[in-house]
Coordinates of N, CA and C in Angstrom, one line a residue:
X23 N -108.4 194.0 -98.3 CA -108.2 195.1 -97.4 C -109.2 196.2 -97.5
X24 N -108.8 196.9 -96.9 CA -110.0 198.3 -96.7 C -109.4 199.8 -96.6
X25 N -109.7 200.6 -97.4 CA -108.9 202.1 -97.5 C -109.8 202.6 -96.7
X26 N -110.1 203.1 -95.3 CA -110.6 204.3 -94.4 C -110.3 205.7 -94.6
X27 N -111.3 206.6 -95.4 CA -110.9 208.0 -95.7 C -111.8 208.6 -94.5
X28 N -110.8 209.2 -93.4 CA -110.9 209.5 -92.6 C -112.5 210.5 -92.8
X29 N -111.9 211.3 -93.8 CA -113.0 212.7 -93.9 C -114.9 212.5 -94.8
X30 N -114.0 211.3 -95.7 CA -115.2 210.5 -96.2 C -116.2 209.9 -95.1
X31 N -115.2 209.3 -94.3 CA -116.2 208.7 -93.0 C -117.1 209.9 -91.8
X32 N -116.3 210.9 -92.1 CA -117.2 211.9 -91.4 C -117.9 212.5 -91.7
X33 N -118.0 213.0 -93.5 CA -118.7 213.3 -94.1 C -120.0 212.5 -94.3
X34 N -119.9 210.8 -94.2 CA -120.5 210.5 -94.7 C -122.1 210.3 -93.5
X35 N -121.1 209.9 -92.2 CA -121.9 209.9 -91.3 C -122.9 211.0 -90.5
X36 N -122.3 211.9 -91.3 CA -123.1 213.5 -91.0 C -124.7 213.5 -92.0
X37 N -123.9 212.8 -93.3 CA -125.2 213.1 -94.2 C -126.1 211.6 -94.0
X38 N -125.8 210.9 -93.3 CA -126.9 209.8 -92.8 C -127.4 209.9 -91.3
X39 N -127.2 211.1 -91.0 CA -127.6 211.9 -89.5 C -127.0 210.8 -88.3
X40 N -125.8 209.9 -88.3 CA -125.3 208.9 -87.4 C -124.1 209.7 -86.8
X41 N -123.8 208.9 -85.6 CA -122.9 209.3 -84.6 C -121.2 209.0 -85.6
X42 N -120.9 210.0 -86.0 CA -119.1 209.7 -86.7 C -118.5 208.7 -86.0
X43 N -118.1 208.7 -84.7 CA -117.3 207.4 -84.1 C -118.2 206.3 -84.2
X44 N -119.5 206.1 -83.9 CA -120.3 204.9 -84.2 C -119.9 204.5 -85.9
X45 N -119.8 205.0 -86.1 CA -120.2 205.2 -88.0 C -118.7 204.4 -88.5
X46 N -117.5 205.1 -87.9 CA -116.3 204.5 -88.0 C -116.1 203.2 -87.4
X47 N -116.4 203.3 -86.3 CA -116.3 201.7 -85.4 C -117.0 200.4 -86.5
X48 N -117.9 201.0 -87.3 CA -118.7 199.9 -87.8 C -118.1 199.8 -89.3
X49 N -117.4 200.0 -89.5 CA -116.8 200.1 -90.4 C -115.3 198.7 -90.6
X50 N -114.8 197.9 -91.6 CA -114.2 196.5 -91.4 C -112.9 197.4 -91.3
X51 N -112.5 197.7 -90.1 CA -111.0 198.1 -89.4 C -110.4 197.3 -89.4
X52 N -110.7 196.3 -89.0 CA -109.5 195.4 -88.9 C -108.5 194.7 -89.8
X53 N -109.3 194.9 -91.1 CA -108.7 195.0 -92.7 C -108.0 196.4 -93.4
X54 N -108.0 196.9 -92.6 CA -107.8 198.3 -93.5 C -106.6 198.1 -94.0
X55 N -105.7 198.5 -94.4 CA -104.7 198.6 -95.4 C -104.3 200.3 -95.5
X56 N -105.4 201.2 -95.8 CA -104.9 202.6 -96.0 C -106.0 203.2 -95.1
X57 N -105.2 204.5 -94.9 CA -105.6 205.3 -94.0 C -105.7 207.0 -95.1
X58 N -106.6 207.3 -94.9 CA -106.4 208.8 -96.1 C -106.9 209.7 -95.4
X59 N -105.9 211.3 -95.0 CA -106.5 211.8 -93.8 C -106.4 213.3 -94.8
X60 N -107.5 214.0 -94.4 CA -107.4 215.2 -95.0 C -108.5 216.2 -94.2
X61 N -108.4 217.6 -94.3 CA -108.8 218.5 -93.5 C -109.9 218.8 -94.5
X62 N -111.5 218.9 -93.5 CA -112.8 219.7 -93.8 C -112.8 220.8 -93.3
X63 N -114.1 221.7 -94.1 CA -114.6 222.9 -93.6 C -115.5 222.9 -94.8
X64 N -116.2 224.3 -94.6 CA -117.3 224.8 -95.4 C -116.9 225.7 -96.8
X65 N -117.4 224.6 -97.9 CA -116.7 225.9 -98.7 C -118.2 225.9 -99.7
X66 N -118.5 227.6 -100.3 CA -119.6 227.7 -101.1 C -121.3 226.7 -100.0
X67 N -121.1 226.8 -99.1 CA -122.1 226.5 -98.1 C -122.3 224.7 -97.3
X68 N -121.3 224.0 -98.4 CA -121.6 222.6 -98.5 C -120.2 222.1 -97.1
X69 N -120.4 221.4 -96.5 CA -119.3 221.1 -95.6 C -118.2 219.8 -96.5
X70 N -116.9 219.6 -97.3 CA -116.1 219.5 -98.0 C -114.9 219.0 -97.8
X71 N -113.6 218.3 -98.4 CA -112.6 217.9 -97.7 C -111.4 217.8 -98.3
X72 N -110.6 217.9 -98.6 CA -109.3 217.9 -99.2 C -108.5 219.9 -99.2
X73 N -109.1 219.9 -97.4 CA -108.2 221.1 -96.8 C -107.4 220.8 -96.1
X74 N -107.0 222.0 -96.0 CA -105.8 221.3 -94.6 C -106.5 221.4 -93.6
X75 N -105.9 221.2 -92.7 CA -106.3 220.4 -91.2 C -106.6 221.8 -90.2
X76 N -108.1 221.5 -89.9 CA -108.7 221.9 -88.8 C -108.0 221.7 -87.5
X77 N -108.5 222.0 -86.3 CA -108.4 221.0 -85.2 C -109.4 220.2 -84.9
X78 N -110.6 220.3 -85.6 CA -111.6 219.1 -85.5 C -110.8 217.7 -86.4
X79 N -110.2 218.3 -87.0 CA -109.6 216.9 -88.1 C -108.4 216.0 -87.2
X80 N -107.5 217.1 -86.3 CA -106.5 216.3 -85.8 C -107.3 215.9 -84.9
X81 N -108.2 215.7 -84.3 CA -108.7 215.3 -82.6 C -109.5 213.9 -83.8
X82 N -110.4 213.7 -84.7 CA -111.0 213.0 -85.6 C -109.3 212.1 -85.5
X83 N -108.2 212.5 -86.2 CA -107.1 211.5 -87.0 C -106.5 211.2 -85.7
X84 N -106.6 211.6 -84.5 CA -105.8 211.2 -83.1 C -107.0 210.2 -82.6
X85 N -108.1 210.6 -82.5 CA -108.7 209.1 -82.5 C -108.8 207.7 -83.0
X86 N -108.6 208.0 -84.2 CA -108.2 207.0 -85.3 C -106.8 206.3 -84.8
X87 N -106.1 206.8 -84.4 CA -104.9 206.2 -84.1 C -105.4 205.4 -83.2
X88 N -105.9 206.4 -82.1 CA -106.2 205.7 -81.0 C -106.5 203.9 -80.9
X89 N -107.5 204.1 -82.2 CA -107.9 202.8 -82.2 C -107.2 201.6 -83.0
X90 N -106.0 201.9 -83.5 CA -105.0 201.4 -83.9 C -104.2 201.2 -82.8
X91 N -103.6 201.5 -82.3 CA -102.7 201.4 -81.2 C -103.4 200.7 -80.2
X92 N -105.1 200.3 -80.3 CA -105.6 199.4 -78.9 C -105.7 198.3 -80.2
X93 N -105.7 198.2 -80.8 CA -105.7 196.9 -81.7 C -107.1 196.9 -82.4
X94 N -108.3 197.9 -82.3 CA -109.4 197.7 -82.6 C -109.4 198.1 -84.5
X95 N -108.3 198.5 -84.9 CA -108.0 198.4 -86.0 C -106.8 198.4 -86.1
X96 N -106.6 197.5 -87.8 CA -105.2 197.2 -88.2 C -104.3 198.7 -88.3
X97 N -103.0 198.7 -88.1 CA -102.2 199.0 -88.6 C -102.1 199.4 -90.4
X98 N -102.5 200.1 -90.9 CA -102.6 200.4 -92.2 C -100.9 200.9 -92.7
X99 N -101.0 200.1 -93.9 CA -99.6 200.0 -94.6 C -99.1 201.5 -95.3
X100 N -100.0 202.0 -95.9 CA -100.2 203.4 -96.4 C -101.1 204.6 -95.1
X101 N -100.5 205.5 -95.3 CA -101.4 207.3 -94.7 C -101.2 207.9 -95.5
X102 N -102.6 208.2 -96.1 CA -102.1 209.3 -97.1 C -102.4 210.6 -96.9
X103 N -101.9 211.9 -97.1 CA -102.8 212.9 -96.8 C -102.9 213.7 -98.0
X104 N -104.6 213.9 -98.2 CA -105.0 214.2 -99.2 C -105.2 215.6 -99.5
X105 N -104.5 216.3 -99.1 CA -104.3 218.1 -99.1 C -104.3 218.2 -100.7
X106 N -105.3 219.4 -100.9 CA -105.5 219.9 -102.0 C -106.0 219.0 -103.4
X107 N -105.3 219.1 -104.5 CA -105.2 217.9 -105.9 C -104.9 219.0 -106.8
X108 N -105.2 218.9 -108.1 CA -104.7 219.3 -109.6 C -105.9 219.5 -109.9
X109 N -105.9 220.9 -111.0 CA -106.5 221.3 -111.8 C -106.7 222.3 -111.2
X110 N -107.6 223.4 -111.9 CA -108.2 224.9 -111.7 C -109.0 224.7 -110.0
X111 N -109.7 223.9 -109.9 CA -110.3 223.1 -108.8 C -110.1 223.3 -107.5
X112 N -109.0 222.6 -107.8 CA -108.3 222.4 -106.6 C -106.8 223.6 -106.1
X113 N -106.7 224.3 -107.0 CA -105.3 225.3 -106.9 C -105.3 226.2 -105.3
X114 N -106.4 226.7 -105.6 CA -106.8 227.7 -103.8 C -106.9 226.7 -102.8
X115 N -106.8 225.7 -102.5 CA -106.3 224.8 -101.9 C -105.6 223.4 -101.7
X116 N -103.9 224.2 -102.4 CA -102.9 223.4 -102.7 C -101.9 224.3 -102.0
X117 N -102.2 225.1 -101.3 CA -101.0 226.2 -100.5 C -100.2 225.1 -99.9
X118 N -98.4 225.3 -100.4 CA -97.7 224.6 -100.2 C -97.6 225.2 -98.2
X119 N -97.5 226.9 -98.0 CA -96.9 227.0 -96.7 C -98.2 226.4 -95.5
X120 N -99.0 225.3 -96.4 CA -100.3 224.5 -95.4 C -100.2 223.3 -95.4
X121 N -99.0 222.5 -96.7 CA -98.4 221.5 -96.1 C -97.3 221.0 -95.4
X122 N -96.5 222.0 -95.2 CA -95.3 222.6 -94.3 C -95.7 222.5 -92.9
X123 N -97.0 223.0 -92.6 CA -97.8 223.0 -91.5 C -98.1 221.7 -91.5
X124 N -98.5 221.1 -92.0 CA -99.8 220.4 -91.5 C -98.8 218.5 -91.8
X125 N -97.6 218.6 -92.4 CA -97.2 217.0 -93.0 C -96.4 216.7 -91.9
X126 N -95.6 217.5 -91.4 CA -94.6 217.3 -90.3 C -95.2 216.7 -88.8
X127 N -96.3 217.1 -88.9 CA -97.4 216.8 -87.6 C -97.8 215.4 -87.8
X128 N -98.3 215.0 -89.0 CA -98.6 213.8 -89.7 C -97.7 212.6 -89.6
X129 N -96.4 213.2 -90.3 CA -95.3 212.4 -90.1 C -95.3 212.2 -88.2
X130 N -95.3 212.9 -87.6 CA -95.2 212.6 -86.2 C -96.1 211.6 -85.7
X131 N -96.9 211.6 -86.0 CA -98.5 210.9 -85.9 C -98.0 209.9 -86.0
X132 N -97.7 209.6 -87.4 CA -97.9 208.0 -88.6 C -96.3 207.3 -87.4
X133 N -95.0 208.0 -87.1 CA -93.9 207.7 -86.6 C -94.5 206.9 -85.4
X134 N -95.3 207.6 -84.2 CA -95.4 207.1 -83.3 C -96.2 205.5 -83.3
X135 N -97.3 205.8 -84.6 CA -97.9 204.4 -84.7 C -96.6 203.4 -84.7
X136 N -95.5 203.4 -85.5 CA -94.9 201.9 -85.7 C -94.0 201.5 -84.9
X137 N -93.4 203.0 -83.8 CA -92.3 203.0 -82.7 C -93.2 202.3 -81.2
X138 N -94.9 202.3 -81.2 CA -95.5 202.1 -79.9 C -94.9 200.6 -80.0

């Protein structure tokens, strides 16, 4: 199988100067198994990811579906969203009233994939 981190893939395709949806499409979707979605922005100058969710992130994770729901990629067994983590690190963004916001929208997302 294949774990697709959503932000990893757009991160990564930025620092190899490539088009992000080119970058994803080429990527073995059709195996994926997990899906790991988490919100970027700029922090200390470098562009970064385990925030909460932009609106560049949900139009990035609504595409992603997109291509789930036309079959150009599998159905992944797991979504995970990778808001925040542990340690000193990670604490300034682990704001619980930004997963309140941001999981319920997710869950709506991940729901419609398995009801289409």
């Amino acid at each position: 199988g294949f774990l697709l981190d959503i932000s990893h893939a757009s991160l990564a395709a930025a620092a190899l100067g490539v088009d992000e949806r080119s970058y994803i499409r080429s990527l073995p979707l059709k195996v994926m198994r997990e899906l790991h979605v988490t919100g970027t922005g700029i922090v200390d100058g470098y562009r970064t990811d385990h925030l909460h969710m932009q609106p560049e992130d949900w139009e990035r994770l609504e595409w992603t579906l997109g291509l789930i729901l036309s079959g150009e990629a599998a159905l992944p067994d797991i979504i995970a969203y990778e808001y925040g983590g542990i340690t000193p690190k990670f604490d300034w963004r682990s704001r619980p009233e930004m997963m309140l916001r941001d999981v319920p929208r997710l869950y709506a997302a991940a729901h419609a994939l398995v009801t289409a």
